[in-house]
Coordinates of C-alpha atoms and ligand atoms in Angstrom, one line a residue:
X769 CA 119.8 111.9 134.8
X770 CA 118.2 110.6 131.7
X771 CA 115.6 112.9 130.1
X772 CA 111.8 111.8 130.6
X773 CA 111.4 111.1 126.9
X774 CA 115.0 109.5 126.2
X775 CA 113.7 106.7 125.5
X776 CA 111.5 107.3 122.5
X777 CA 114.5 108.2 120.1
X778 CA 116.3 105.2 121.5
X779 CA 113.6 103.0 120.6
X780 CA 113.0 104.3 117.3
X781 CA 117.1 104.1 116.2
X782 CA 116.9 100.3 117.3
X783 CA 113.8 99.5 115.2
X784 CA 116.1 100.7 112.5
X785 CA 119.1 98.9 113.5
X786 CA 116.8 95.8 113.5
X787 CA 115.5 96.7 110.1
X788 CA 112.0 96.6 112.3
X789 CA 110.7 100.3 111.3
X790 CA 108.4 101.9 109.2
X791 CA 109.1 103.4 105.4
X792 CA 105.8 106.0 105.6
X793 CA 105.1 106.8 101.6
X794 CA 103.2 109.6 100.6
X795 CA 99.9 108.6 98.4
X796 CA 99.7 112.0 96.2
X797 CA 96.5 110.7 94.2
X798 CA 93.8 108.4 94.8
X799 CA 94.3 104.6 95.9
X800 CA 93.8 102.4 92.2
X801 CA 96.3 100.4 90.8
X802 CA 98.3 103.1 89.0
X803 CA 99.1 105.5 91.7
X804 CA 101.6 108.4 92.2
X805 CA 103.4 107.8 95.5
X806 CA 106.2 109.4 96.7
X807 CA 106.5 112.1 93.0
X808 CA 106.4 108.7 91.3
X809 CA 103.7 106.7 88.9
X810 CA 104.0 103.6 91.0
X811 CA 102.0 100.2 90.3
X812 CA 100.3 99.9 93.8
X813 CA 100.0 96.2 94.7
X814 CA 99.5 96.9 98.8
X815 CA 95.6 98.3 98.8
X816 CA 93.0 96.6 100.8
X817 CA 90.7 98.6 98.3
X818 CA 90.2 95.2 96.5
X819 CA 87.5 96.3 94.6
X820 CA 88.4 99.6 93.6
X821 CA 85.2 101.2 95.9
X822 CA 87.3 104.0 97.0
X823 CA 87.1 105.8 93.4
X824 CA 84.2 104.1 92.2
X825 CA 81.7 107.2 91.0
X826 CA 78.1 105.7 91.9
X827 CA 80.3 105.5 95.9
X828 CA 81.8 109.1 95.5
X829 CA 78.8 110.6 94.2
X830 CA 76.2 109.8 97.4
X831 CA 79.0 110.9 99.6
X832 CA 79.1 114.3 98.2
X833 CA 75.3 114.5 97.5
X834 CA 75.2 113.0 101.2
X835 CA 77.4 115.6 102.5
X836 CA 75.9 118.7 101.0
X837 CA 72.8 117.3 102.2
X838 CA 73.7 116.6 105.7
X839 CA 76.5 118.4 106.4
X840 CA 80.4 117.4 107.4
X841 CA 79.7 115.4 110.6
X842 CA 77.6 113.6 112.9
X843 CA 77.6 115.7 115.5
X844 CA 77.7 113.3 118.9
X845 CA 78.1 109.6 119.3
X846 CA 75.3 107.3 118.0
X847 CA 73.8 107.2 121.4
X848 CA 73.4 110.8 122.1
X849 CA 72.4 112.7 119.3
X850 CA 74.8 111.1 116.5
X851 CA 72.5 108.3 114.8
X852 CA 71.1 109.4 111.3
X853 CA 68.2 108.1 109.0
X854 CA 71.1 107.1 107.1
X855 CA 72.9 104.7 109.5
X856 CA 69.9 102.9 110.0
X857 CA 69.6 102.4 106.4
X858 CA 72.7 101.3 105.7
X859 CA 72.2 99.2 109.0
X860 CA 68.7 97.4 107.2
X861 CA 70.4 97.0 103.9
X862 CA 73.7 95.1 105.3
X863 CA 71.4 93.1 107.5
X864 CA 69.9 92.0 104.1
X865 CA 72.9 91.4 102.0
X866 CA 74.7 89.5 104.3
X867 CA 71.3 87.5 105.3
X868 CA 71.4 88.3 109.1
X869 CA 68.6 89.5 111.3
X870 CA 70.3 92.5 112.3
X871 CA 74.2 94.4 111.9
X872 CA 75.7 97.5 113.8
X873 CA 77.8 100.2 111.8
X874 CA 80.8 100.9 114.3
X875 CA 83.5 103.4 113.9
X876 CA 86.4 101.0 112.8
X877 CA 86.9 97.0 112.2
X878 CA 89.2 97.6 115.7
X879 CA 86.6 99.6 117.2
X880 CA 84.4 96.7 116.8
X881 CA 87.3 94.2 118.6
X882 CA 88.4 96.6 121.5
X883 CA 84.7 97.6 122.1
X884 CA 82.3 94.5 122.0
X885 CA 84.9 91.6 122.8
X886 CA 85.2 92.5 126.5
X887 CA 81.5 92.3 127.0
X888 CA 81.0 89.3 125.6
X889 CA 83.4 87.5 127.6
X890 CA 84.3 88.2 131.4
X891 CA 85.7 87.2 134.7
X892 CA 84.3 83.3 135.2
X893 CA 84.6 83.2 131.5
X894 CA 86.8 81.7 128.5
X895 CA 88.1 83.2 125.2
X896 CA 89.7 80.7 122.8
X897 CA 91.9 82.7 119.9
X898 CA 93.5 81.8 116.8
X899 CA 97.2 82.2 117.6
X900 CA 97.5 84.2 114.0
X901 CA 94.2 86.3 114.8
X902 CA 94.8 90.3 114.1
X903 CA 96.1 92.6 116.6
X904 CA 92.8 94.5 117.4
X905 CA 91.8 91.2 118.5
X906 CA 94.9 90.4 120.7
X907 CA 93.9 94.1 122.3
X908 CA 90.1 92.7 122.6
X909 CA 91.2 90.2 124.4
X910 CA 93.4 91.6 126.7
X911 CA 90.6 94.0 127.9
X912 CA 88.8 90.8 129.2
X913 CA 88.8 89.6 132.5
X914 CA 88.1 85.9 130.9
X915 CA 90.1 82.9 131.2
X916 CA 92.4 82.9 128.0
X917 CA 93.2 79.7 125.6
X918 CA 95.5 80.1 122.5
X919 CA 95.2 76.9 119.5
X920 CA 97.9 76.9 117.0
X921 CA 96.8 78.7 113.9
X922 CA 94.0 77.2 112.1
X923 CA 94.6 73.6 114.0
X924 CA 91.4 72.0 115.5
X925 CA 92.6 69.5 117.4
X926 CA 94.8 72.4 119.5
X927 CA 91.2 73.9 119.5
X928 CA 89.4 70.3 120.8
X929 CA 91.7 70.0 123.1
X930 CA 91.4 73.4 124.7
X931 CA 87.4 73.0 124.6
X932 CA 87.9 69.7 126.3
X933 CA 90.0 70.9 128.9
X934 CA 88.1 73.6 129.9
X935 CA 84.7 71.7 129.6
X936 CA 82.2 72.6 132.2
X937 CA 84.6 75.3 134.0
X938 CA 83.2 78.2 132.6
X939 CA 80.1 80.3 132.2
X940 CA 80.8 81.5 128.3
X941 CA 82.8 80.3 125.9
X942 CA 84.0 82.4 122.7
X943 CA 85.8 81.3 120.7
X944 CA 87.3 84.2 117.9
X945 CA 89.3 83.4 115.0
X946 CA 90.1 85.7 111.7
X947 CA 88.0 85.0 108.6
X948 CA 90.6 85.8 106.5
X949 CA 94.3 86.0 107.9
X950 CA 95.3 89.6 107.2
X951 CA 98.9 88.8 106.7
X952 CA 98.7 85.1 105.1
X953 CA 95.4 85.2 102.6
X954 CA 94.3 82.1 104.2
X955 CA 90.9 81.4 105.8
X956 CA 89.5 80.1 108.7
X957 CA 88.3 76.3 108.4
X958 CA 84.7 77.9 109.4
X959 CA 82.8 74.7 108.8
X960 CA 84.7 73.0 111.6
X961 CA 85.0 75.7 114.0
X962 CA 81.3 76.0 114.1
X963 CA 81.0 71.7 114.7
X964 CA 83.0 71.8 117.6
X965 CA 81.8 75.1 119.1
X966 CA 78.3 73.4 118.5
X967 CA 79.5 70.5 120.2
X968 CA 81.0 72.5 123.6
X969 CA 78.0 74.8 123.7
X970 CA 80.7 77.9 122.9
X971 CA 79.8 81.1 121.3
X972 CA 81.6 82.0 117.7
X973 CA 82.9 85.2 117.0
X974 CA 84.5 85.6 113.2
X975 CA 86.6 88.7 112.3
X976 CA 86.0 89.1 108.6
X977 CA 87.5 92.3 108.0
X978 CA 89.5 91.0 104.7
X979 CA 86.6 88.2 103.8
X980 CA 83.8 91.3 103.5
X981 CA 83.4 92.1 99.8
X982 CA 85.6 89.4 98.7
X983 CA 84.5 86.1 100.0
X984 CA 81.0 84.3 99.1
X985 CA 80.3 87.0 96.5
X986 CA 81.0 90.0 98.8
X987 CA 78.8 88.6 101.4
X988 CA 81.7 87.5 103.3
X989 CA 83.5 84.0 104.8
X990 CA 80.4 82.8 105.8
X991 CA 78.2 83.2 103.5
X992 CA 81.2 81.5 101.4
X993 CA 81.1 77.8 103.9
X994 CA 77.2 78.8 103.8
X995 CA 77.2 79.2 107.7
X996 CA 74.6 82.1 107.7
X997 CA 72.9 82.3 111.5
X998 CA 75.4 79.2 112.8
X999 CA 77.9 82.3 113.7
X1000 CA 77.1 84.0 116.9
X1001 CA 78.6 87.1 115.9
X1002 CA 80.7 88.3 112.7
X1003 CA 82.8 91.4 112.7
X1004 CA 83.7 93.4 109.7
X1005 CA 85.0 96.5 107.6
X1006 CA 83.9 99.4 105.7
X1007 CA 87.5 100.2 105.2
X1008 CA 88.9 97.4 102.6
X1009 CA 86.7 96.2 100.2
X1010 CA 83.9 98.8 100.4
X1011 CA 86.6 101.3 100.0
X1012 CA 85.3 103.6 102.6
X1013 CA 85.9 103.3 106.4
X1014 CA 83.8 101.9 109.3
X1015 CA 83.3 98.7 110.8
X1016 CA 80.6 96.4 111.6
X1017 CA 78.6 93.7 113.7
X1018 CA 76.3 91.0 112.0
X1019 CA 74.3 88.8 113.5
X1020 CA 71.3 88.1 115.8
X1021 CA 68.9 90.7 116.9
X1022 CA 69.5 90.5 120.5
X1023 CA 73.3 90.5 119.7
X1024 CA 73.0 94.2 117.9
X1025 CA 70.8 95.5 120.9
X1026 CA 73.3 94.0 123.6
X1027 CA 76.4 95.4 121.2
X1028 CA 74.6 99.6 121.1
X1029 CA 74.4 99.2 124.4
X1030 CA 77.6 97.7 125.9
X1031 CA 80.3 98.2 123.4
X1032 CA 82.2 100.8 125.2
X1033 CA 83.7 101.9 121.7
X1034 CA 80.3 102.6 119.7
X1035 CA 79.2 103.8 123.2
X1036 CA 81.8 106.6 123.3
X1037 CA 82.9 107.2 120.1
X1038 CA 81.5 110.3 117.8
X1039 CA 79.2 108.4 115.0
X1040 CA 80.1 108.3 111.3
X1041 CA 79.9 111.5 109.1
X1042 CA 76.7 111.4 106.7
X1043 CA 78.9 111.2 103.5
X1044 CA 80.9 108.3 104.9
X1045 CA 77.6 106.7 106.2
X1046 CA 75.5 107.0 102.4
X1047 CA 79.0 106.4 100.4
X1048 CA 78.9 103.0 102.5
X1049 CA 75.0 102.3 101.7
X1050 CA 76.0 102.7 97.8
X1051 CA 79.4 100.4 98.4
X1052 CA 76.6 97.7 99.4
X1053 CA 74.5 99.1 96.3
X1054 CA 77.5 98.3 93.7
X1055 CA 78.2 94.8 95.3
X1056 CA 75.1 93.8 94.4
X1057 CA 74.4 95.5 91.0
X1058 CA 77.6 95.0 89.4
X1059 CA 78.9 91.3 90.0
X1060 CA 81.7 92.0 87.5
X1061 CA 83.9 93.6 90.6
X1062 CA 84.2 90.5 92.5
X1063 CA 85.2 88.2 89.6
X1064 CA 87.6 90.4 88.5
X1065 CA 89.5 90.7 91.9
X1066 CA 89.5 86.3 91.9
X1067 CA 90.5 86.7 88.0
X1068 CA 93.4 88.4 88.5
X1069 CA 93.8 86.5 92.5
X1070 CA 94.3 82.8 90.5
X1071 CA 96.6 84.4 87.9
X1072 CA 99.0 85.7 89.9
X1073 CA 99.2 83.1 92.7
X1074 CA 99.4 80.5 89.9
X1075 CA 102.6 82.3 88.6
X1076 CA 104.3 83.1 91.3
X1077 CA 103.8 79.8 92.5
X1078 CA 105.5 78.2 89.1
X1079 CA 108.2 80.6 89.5
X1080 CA 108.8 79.0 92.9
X1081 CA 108.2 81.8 95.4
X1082 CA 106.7 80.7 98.8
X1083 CA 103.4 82.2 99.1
X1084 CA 102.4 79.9 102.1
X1085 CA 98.6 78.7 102.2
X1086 CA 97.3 81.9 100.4
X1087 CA 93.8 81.1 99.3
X1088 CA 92.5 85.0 99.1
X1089 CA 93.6 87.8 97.1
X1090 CA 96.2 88.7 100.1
X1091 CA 99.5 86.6 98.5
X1092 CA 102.6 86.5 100.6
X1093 CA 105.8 86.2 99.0
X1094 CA 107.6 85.3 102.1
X1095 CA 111.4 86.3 101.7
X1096 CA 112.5 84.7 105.3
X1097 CA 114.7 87.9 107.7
X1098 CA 113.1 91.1 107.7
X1099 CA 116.2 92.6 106.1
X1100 CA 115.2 90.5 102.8
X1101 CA 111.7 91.5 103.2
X1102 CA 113.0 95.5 103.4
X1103 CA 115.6 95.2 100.4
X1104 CA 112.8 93.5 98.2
X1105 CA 110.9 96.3 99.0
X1106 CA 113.2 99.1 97.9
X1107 CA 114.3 97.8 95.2
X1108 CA 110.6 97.2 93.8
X1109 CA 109.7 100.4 94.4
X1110 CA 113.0 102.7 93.8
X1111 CA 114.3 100.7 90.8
X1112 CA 110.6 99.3 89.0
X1113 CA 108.1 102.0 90.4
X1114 CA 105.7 99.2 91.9
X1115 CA 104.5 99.7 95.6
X1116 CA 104.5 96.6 97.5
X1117 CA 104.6 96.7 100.9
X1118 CA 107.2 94.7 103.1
X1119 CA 106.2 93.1 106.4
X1120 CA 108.0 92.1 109.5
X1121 CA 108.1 92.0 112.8
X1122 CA 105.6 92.2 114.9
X1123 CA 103.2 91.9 112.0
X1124 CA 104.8 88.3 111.4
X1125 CA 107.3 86.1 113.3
X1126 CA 110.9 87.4 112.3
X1127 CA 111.8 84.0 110.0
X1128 CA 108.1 84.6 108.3
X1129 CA 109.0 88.7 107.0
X1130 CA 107.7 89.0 103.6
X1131 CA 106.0 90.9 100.9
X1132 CA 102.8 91.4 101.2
X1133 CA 100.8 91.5 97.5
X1134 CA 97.3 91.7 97.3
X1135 CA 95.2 92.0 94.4
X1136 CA 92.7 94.5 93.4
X1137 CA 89.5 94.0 90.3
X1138 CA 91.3 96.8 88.6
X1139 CA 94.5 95.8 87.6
X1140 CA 95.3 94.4 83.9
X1141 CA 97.1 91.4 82.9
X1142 CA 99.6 93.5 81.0
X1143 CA 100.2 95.2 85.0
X1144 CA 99.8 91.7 86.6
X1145 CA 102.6 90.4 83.8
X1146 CA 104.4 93.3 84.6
X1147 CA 104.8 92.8 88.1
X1148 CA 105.5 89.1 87.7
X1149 CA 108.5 90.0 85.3
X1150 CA 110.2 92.4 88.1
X1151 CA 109.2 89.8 90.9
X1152 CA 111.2 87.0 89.1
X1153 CA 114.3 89.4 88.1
X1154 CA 114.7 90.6 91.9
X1155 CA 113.2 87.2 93.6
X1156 CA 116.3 85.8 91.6
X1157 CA 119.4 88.1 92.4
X1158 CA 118.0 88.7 96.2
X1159 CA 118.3 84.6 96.4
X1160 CA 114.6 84.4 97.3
X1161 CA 114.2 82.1 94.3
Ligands
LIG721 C1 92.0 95.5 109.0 C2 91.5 94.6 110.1 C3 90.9 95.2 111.3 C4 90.7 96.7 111.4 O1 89.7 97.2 110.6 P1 89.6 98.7 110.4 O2 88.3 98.9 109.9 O3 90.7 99.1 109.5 O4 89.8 99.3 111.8 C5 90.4 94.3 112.2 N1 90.6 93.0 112.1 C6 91.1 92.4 111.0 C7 91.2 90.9 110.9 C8 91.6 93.2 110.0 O5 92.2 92.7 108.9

């Protein structure tokens, strides 16, 4: 007889076979742009720290002075006994920023999916989703009892359609689509998403994990198609741009009172440490205060896509600072990889199945405000040189 946990080292060695498994690296200093990783000085070009939060002093500096005030941790979840003077802050000051009536720190950007998405949406209901939307929305969804639809990724007539064919069948409609596409850099067509959803009476739910602190100034995707209160409810995260971790819910006032008490995740889930909680407040701080962050990060996003595009490497319908270089098979992907980092010291990571469709594997780049042109040029140089004996270009 087989042993009850065969299975897991079979599964693993085929992942490998398949070229389908993890490389984990080992970050040995803080995340910026020139990193030590794995006992090497590595270029890291694979941070969703975009800005450069995570190490910026004003951000490290109320987390400590938050910490030794306040202690290590929370203590409960935010309903019990968890929900500090600072949460509600932070709460009030995002709610400004992002020119909302109200927002909701939650534990993660998934949190935020897995937690709030099956009470929007339930049995009698429908749930329309982005076929390229991020897995902690696929999970969302699957926790539903709703009526699923599925539109081709970014198409609105696949989305019409499905609104017209459902028309008058169902209590709620939601309908959830990625602000920015975590593994493509391209955005949702907002504008047009919101027309039709205006038009079918359906609810709109954006997940703007990658858009927060990039898009419309840091204020997000839809402050960037100037869509503020036309979006019924707008998920994001603490964790990328603001350098820090958390995730949040903007949007009406009603919809943060139903979210505090129905979201089974912020309901039963221990609330943010203090320091995490004030270093977030002065992420929001810094957005505001110091412009120069943002334009940096699009700097340094135009560059790069412009020359990688010249050299002829496929970089799909980027439009963000998250620039694909799509090799094609995951084996490609992989070997691009290794060679990057083992033979030129620059950390990008590869990405393939079931991130992306098999044929789709690629490298994933994304920018950050930090880096120089000298490290942007020499990237580019090393990019070109292995793009060209891999066959990529
Ligand atoms: C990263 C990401 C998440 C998860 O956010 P965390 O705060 O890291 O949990 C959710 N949705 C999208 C679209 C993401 O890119």
């Amino acid at each position: 007889m087989a042993k009850a946990d065969e299975f897991l080292g079979k599964e693993v060695s085929r992942l490998k076979k398949e070229h389908l498994n993890w490389t984990l690296r080992e970050l040995q200093s803080s995340s910026k742009p020139h990193a030590k990783v794995d006992g090497k000085d590595v270029l890291m070009l694979c941070t969703n720290n975009y800005l450069g939060f995570s190490t910026h002093p004003k951000i490290i500096k109320a987390m400590v002075d938050a910490t030794e005030k306040w202690g290590a941790g929370a203590g409960a979840v935010p309903v019990l006994s968890g929900r500090t003077s600072l949460q509600i802050e932070f709460e009030e000051k995002l709610a400004k920023f992002k020119e909302v009536e109200a927002t909701l720190l939650c534990q993660t950007g998934f949190a935020v999916n897995s937690g709030l998405i099956p009470q929007i949406v339930g049995q009698g209901d429908l749930v329309i989703s982005d076929q390229l939307n991020h897995g902690s929305i696929i999970d969302g969804v699957r926790l539903t009892k709703a009526d699923r639809g599925i539109y081709a990724h970014n198409d609105m007539n696949e989305l019409e359609k499905v609104l017209k064919e459902n028309k008058g069948k169902h209590k709620t409609t939601l309908i959830i689509t990625d602000g920015v596409f975590s593994m493509d850099g391209d955005i949702a067509p907002l504008d047009e998403i919101v027309k039709l959803a205006e038009e079918f009476n359906a609810m709109v739910m954006v997940d703007d994990c990658h858009g927060e602190g990039v898009m419309g100034k840091g204020k997000g995707v839809v402050a960037h198609f100037g869509l503020q209160g036309k979006v019924h409810i707008e998920g994001g995260s603490l964790g990328k741009a603001f350098g820090v971790m958390g995730g949040t819910i903007a949007g009406s006032k009603d919809l943060i009172e139903f979210a505090y008490n129905k979201s089974r995740t912020w309901l039963l889930s221990t609330a943010h440490p203090p320091g995490m909680v004030a270093a977030c407040i002065a992420a929001v701080d810094v957005l505001e205060s110091e412009p120069e962050h943002v334009e940096n990060l699009w700097n340094n996003t135009n560059y790069f896509k412009k020359q990688l595009d010249s050299l002829g490497f496929n970089t799909g319908n980027s439009q963000t600072p998250i620039i694909p270089i799509i090799t094609g098979d995951p084996g490609s992907a992989q070997e691009f990889g290794k060679i990057l980092m083992e033979k030129e010291n620059i950390f990008v990571t590869p990405i393939v199945y079931p991130m992306v469709a098999k044929e789709l594997s690629r490298l994933r780049v994304q920018m950050h405000a930090l880096l120089t042109r000298e490290d942007l040029d020499k990237a580019l140089e090393a990019i070109e040189r292995i793009g060209k004996k891999l066959k990529v270009i």
